[in-house]
Short mmCIF file of C-alpha atoms in Angstrom, two decimals:
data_model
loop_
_atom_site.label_atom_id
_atom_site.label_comp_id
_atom_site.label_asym_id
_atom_site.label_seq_id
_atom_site.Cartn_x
_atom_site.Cartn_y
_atom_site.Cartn_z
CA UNK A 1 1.10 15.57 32.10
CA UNK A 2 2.80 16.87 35.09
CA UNK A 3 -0.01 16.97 37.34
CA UNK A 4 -0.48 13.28 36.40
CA UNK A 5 -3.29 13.99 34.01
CA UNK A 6 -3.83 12.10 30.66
CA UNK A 7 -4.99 13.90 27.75
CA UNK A 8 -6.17 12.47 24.47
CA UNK A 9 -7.19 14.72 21.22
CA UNK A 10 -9.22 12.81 18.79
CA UNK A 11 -11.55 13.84 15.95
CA UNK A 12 -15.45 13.40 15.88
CA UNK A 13 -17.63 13.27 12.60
CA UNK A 14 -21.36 13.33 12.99
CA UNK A 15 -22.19 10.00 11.67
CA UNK A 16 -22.66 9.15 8.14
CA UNK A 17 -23.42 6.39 5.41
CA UNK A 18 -21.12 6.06 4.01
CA UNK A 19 -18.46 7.26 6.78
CA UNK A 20 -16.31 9.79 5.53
CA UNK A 21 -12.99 10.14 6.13
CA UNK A 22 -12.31 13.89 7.78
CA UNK A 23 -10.70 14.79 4.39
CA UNK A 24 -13.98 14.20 2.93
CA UNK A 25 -16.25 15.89 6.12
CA UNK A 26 -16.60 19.74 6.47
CA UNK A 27 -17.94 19.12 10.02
CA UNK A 28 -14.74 16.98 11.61
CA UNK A 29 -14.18 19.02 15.19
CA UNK A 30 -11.12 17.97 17.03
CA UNK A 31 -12.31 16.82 21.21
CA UNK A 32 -9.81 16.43 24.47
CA UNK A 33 -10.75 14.16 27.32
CA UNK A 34 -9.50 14.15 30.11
CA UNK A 35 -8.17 11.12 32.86
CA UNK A 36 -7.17 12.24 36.45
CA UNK A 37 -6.43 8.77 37.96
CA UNK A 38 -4.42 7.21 35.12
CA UNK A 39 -7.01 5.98 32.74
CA UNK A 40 -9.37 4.23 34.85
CA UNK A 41 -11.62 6.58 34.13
CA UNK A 42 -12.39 10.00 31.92
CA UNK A 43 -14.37 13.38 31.77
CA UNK A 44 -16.70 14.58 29.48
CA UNK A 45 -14.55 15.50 25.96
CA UNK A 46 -14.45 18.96 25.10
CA UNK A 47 -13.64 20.82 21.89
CA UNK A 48 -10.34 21.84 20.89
CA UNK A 49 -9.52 24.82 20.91
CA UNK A 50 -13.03 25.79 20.13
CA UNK A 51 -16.02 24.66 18.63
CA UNK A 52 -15.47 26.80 15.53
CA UNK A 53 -13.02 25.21 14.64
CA UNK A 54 -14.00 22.30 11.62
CA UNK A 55 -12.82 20.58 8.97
CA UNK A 56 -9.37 19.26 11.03
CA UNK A 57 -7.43 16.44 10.29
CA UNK A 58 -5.80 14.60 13.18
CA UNK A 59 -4.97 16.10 15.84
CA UNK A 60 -1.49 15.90 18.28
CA UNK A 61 -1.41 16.67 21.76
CA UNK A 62 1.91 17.34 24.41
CA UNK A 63 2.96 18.83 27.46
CA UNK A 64 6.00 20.93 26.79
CA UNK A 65 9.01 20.91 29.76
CA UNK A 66 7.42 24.89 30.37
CA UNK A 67 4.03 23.19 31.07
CA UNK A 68 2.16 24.65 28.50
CA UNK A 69 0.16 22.75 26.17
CA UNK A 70 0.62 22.09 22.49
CA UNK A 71 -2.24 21.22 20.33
CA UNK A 72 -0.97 20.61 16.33
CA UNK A 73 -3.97 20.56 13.86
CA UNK A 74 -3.79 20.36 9.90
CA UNK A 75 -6.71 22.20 8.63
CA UNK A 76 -9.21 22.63 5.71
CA UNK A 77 -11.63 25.54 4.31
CA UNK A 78 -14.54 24.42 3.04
CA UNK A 79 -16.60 26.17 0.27
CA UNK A 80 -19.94 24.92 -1.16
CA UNK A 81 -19.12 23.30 -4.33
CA UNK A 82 -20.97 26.12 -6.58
CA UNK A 83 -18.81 28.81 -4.51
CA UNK A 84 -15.27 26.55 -4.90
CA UNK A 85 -16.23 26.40 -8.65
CA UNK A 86 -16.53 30.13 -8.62
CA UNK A 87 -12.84 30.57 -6.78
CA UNK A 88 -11.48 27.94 -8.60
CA UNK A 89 -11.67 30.25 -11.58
CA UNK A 90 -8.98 33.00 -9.47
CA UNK A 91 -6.55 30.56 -8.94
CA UNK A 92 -7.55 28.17 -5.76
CA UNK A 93 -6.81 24.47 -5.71
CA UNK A 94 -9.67 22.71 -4.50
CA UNK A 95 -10.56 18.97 -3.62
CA UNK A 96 -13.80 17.56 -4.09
CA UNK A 97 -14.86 15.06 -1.63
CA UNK A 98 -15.80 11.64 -2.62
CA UNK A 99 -18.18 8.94 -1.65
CA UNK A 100 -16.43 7.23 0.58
CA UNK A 101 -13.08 6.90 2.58
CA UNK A 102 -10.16 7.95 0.67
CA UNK A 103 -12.01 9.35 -2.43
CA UNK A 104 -11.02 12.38 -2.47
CA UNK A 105 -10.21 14.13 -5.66
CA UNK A 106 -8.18 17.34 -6.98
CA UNK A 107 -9.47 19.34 -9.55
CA UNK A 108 -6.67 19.50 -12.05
CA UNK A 109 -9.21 21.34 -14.90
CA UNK A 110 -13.03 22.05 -15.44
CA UNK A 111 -13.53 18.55 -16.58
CA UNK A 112 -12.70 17.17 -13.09
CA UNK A 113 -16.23 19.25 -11.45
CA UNK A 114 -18.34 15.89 -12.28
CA UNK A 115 -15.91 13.87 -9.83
CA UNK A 116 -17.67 15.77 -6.77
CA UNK A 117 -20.38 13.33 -5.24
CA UNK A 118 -21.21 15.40 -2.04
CA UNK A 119 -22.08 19.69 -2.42
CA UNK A 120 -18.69 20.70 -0.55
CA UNK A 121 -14.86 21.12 -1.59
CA UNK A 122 -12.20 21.83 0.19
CA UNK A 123 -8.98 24.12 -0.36
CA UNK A 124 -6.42 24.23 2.29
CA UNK A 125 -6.29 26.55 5.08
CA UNK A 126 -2.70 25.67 6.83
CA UNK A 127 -0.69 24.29 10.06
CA UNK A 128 -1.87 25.14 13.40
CA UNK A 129 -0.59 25.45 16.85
CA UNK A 130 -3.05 26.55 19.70
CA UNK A 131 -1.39 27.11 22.86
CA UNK A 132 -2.61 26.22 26.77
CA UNK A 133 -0.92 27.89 29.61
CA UNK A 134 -3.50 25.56 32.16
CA UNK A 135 -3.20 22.08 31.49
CA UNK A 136 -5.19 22.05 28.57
CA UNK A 137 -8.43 23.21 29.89
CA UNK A 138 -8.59 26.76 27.88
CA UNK A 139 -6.97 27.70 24.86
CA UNK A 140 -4.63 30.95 25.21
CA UNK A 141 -3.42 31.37 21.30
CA UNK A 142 -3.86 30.23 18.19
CA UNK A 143 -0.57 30.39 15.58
CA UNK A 144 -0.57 29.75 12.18
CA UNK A 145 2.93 27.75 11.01
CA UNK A 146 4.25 28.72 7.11
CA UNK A 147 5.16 25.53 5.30
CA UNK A 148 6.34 27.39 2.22
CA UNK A 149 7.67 26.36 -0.04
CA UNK A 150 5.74 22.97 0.79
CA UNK A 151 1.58 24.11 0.58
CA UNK A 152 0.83 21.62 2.95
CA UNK A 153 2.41 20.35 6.15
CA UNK A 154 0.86 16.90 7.86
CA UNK A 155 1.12 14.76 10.73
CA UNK A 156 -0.84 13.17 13.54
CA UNK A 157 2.39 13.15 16.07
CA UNK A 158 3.67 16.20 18.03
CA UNK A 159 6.63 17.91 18.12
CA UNK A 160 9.46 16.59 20.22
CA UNK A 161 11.61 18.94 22.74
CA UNK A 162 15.37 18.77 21.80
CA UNK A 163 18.23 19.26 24.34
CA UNK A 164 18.56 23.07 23.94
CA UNK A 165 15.05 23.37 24.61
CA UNK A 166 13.43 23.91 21.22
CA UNK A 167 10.93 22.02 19.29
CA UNK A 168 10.85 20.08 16.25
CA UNK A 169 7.74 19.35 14.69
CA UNK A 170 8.05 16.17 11.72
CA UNK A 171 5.72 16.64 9.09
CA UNK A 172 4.94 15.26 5.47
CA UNK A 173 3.57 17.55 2.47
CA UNK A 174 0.94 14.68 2.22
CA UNK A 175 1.00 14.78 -1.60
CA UNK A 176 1.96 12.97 -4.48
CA UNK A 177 5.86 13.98 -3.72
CA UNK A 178 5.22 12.43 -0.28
CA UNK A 179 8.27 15.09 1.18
CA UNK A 180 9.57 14.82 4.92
CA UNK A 181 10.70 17.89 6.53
CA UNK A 182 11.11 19.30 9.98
CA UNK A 183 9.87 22.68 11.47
CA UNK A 184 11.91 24.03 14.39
CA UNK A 185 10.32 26.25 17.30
CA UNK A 186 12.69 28.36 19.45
CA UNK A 187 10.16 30.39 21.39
CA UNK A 188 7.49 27.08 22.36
CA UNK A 189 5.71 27.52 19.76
CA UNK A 190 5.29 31.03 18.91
CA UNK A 191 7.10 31.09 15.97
CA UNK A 192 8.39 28.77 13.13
CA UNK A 193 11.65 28.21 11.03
CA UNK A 194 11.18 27.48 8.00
CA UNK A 195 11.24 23.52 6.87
CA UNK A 196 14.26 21.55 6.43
CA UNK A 197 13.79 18.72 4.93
CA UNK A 198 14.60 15.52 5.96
CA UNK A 199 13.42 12.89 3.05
CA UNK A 200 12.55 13.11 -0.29
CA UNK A 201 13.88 9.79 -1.79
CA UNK A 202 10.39 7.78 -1.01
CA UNK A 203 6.73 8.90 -0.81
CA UNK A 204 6.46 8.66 3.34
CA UNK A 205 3.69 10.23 5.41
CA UNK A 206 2.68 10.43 8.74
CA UNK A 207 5.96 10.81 10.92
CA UNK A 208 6.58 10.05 14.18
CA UNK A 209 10.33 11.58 15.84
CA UNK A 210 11.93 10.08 19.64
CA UNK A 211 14.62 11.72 20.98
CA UNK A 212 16.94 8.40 22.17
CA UNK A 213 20.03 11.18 23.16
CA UNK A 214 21.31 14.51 24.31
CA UNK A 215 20.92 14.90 20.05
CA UNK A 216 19.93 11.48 18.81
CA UNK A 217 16.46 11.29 17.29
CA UNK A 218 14.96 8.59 15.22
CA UNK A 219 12.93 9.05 12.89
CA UNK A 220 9.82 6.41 11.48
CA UNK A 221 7.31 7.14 8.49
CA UNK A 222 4.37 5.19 7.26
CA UNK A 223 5.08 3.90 3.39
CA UNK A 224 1.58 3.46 1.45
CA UNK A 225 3.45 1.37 -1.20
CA UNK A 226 4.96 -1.26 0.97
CA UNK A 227 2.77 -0.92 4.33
CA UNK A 228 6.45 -1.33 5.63
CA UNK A 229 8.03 1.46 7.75
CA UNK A 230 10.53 3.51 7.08
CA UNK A 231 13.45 5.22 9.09
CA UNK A 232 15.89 7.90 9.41
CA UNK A 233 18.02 9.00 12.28
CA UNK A 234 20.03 12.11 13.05
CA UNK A 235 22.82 12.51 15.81
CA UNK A 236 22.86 16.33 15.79
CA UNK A 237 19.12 17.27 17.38
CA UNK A 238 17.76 17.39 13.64
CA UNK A 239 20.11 18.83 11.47
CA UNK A 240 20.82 16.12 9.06
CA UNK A 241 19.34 12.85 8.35
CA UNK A 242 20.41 9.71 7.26
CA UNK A 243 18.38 8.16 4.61
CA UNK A 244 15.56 6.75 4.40
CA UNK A 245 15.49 2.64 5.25
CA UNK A 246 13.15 0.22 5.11
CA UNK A 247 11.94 -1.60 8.35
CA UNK A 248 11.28 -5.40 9.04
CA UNK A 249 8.04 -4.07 10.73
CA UNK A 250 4.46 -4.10 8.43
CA UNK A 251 2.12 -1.45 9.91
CA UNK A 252 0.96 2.12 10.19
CA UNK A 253 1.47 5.05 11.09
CA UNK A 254 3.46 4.12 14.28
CA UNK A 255 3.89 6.31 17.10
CA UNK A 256 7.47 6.46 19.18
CA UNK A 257 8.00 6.27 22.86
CA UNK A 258 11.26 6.67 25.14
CA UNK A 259 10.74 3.86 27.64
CA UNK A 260 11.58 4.57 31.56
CA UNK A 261 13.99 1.57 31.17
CA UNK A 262 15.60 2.77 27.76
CA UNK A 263 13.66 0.70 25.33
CA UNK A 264 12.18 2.39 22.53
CA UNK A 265 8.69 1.36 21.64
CA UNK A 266 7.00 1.77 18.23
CA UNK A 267 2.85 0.91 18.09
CA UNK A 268 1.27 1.01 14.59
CA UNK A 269 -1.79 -0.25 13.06
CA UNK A 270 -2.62 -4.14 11.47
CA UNK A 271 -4.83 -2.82 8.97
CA UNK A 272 -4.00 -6.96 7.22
CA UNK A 273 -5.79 -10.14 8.82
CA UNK A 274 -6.05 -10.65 11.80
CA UNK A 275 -6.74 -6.81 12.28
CA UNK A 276 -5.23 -5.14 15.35
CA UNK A 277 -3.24 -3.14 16.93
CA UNK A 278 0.82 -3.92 17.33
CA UNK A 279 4.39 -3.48 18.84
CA UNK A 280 7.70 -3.34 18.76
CA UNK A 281 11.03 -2.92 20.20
CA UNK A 282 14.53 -1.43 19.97
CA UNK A 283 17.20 -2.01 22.78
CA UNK A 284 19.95 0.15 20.93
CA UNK A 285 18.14 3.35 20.02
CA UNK A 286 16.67 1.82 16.84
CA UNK A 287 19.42 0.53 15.08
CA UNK A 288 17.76 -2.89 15.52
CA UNK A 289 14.25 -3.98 16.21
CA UNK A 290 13.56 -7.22 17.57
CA UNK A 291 10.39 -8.50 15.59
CA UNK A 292 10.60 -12.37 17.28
CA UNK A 293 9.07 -10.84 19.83
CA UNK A 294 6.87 -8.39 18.07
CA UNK A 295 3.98 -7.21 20.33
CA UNK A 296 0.51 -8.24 19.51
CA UNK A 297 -1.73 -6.26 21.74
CA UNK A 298 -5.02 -6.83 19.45
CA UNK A 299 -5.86 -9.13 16.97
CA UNK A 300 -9.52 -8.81 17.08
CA UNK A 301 -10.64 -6.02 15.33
CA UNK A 302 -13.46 -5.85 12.33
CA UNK A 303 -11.62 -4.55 9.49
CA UNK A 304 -8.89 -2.12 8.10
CA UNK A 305 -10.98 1.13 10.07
CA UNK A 306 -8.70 1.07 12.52
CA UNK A 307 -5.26 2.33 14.44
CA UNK A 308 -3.53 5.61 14.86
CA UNK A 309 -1.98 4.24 18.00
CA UNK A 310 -0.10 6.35 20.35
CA UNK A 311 0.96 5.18 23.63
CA UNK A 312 2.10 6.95 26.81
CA UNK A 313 4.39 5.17 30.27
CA UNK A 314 2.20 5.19 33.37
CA UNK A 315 3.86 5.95 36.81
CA UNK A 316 4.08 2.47 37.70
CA UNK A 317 5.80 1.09 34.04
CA UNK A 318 2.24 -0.05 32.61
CA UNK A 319 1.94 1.09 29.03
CA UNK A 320 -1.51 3.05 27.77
CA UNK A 321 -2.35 2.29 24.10
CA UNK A 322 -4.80 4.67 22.86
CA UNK A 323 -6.06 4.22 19.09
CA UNK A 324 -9.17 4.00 16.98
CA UNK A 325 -11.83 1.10 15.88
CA UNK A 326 -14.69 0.43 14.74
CA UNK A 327 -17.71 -1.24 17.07
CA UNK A 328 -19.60 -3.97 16.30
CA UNK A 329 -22.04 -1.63 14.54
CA UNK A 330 -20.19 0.29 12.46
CA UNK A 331 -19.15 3.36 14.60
CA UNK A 332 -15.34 4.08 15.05
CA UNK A 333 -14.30 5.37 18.19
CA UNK A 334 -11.46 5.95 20.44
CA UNK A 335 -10.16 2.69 22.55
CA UNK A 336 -7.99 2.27 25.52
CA UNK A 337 -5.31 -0.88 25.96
CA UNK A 338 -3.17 -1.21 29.17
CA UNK A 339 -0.23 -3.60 28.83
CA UNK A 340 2.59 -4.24 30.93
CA UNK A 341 6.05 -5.15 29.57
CA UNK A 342 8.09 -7.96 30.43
CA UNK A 343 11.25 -9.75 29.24
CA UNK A 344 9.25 -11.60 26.60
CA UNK A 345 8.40 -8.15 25.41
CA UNK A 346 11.67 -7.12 23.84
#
């Protein structure tokens, strides 16, 4: 932030057993805390932009050049299952959530009712982009973004500002076509473009865009099938892509950052033995990464409920690492690693 805040946008679940995955969990509310000294230490979290406001999948969070706030949230409309059943029969696509994480399952006809283990179902309700004109601490606006002809629109990274000043927002349609495209803002968020898309040679997900140039941006996507990443790059702010290649790095979904000394840093999630939390570097804009010297800032972590890194430069070149895990008991929650980069780094 430009007051020198940190803010972080997670989601919270009331716990359950089995934990389910905010796909699956009608109650998921997206939270903000707040750091005024760097980190060291944080407020009380508050909900984002409101408390009703449920059934959200991961949130993003960034600080436009303006100073307003951007808060992207993916959300869901959920229906008790004897009501979906009833709208089902009009013409809505519902889900029906399953016992446990990553369960869920469309209802293609009548015969697929019996899959529901839990007394909810979901349909989709659309892209989001609440607005703050304080820092974060109020929520002015609320716009909903059209991802037509795509019905859904996906992605736990923010939009990034290009040089003329407008925004473009990566996103997957987080289906079985597993489509890239890009949304374009010319009015901070107001308004939307419709998509252009960027990939559909491979089923990728969760994307994550730097800007490396005046109109370089690259361009890396989580790949279910290989747990490899993927990449793309465009040299004209987002116009046109290159395709899709395959990275040396094994992890996901990685987030991007511009380093102050022109480095460019991805962090992604070991969901393999020994679990943790990883990095890597690029000293020529992400045309090479140097994986001899891949980043291991955890290895210690319980199992494969973990990651969703994303990492921000501190004022004096330390690196914060926030991300998810699970405790010793069983309870995820939101984690905090400080590193600081050296020559052995990159």
């Amino acid at each position: 932030m430009r007051n020198g805040h940190l803010l972080v946008a997670f989601n919270e679940s009331p716990p359950r057993r089995p934990f389910l995955h905010p796909p699956d969990e009608p109650r998921t509310l997206c939270l903000v805390v707040r750091s005024t000294d760097e980190g060291s230490t944080w407020g009380e979290p508050r909900a984002a932009p409101g408390f009703l406001t449920t059934g959200v999948e991961c949130p993003s969070i960034t600080q436009l050049d303006s100073g307003e706030v951007l808060l992207i949230q993916w959300r869901f409309a959920w229906f008790p299952l004897e009501t979906a059943h009833k709208r089902a029969g009009a013409g809505e696509e519902f889900v029906v959530a399953g016992s446990g994480l990553g369960e869920a399952a469309p209802i293609a006809s009548e015969a697929d009712w019996p899959l529901a283990k839990l007394p909810w179902a979901r349909t989709d309700a659309g892209l989001c982009c609440s607005i703050s004109t304080d820092d974060g601490y109020t929520w002015d606006k609320t716009v909903q973004i059209s991802t037509a002809p795509f019905r859904r629109g996906y992605s736990p990274r923010p939009p990034v500002q290009i040089a003329d000043g407008a925004l473009l927002l990566a996103v997957a349609s987080h289906d079985a076509r597993g489509v890239l495209y890009t949304l374009r803002s010319t009015d901070r968020g107001r308004t939307w473009l419709p998509p252009t898309v960027v990939s559909d040679s491979a089923v990728l997900s969760e994307p994550t865009v730097a800007r490396v140039g005046a109109d370089r941006l690259v361009l890396l996507a989580r790949h279910d099938a290989s747990g490899f990443l993927f990449q793309q790059m465009s040299t004209d702010a987002g116009q046109t892509w290159t395709r899709a290649r395959q990275l040396p790095i094994w992890g996901y979904p990685a987030h991007l950052l511009s380093l102050s000394d022109g480095r460019l840093m991805a962090v992604y999630g070991y969901r393999r033995p020994p679990f943790g939390i990883r990095a890597c570097f690029s000293q020529d804009a992400g045309e090479t990464w140097d994986m001899r010297h891949e980043l291991v800032i955890r290895d210690d972590l319980r199992n494969t409920n973990l990651g969703y890194p994303t990492a921000v430069e501190l004022s004096d070149g330390r690196i914060l690492v926030a991300y998810y895990a699970e405790d010793s008991s069983g309870v995820t929650h939101i984690v905090g690693s400080e590193i600081r980069l050296n020559s052995d780094t990159a």
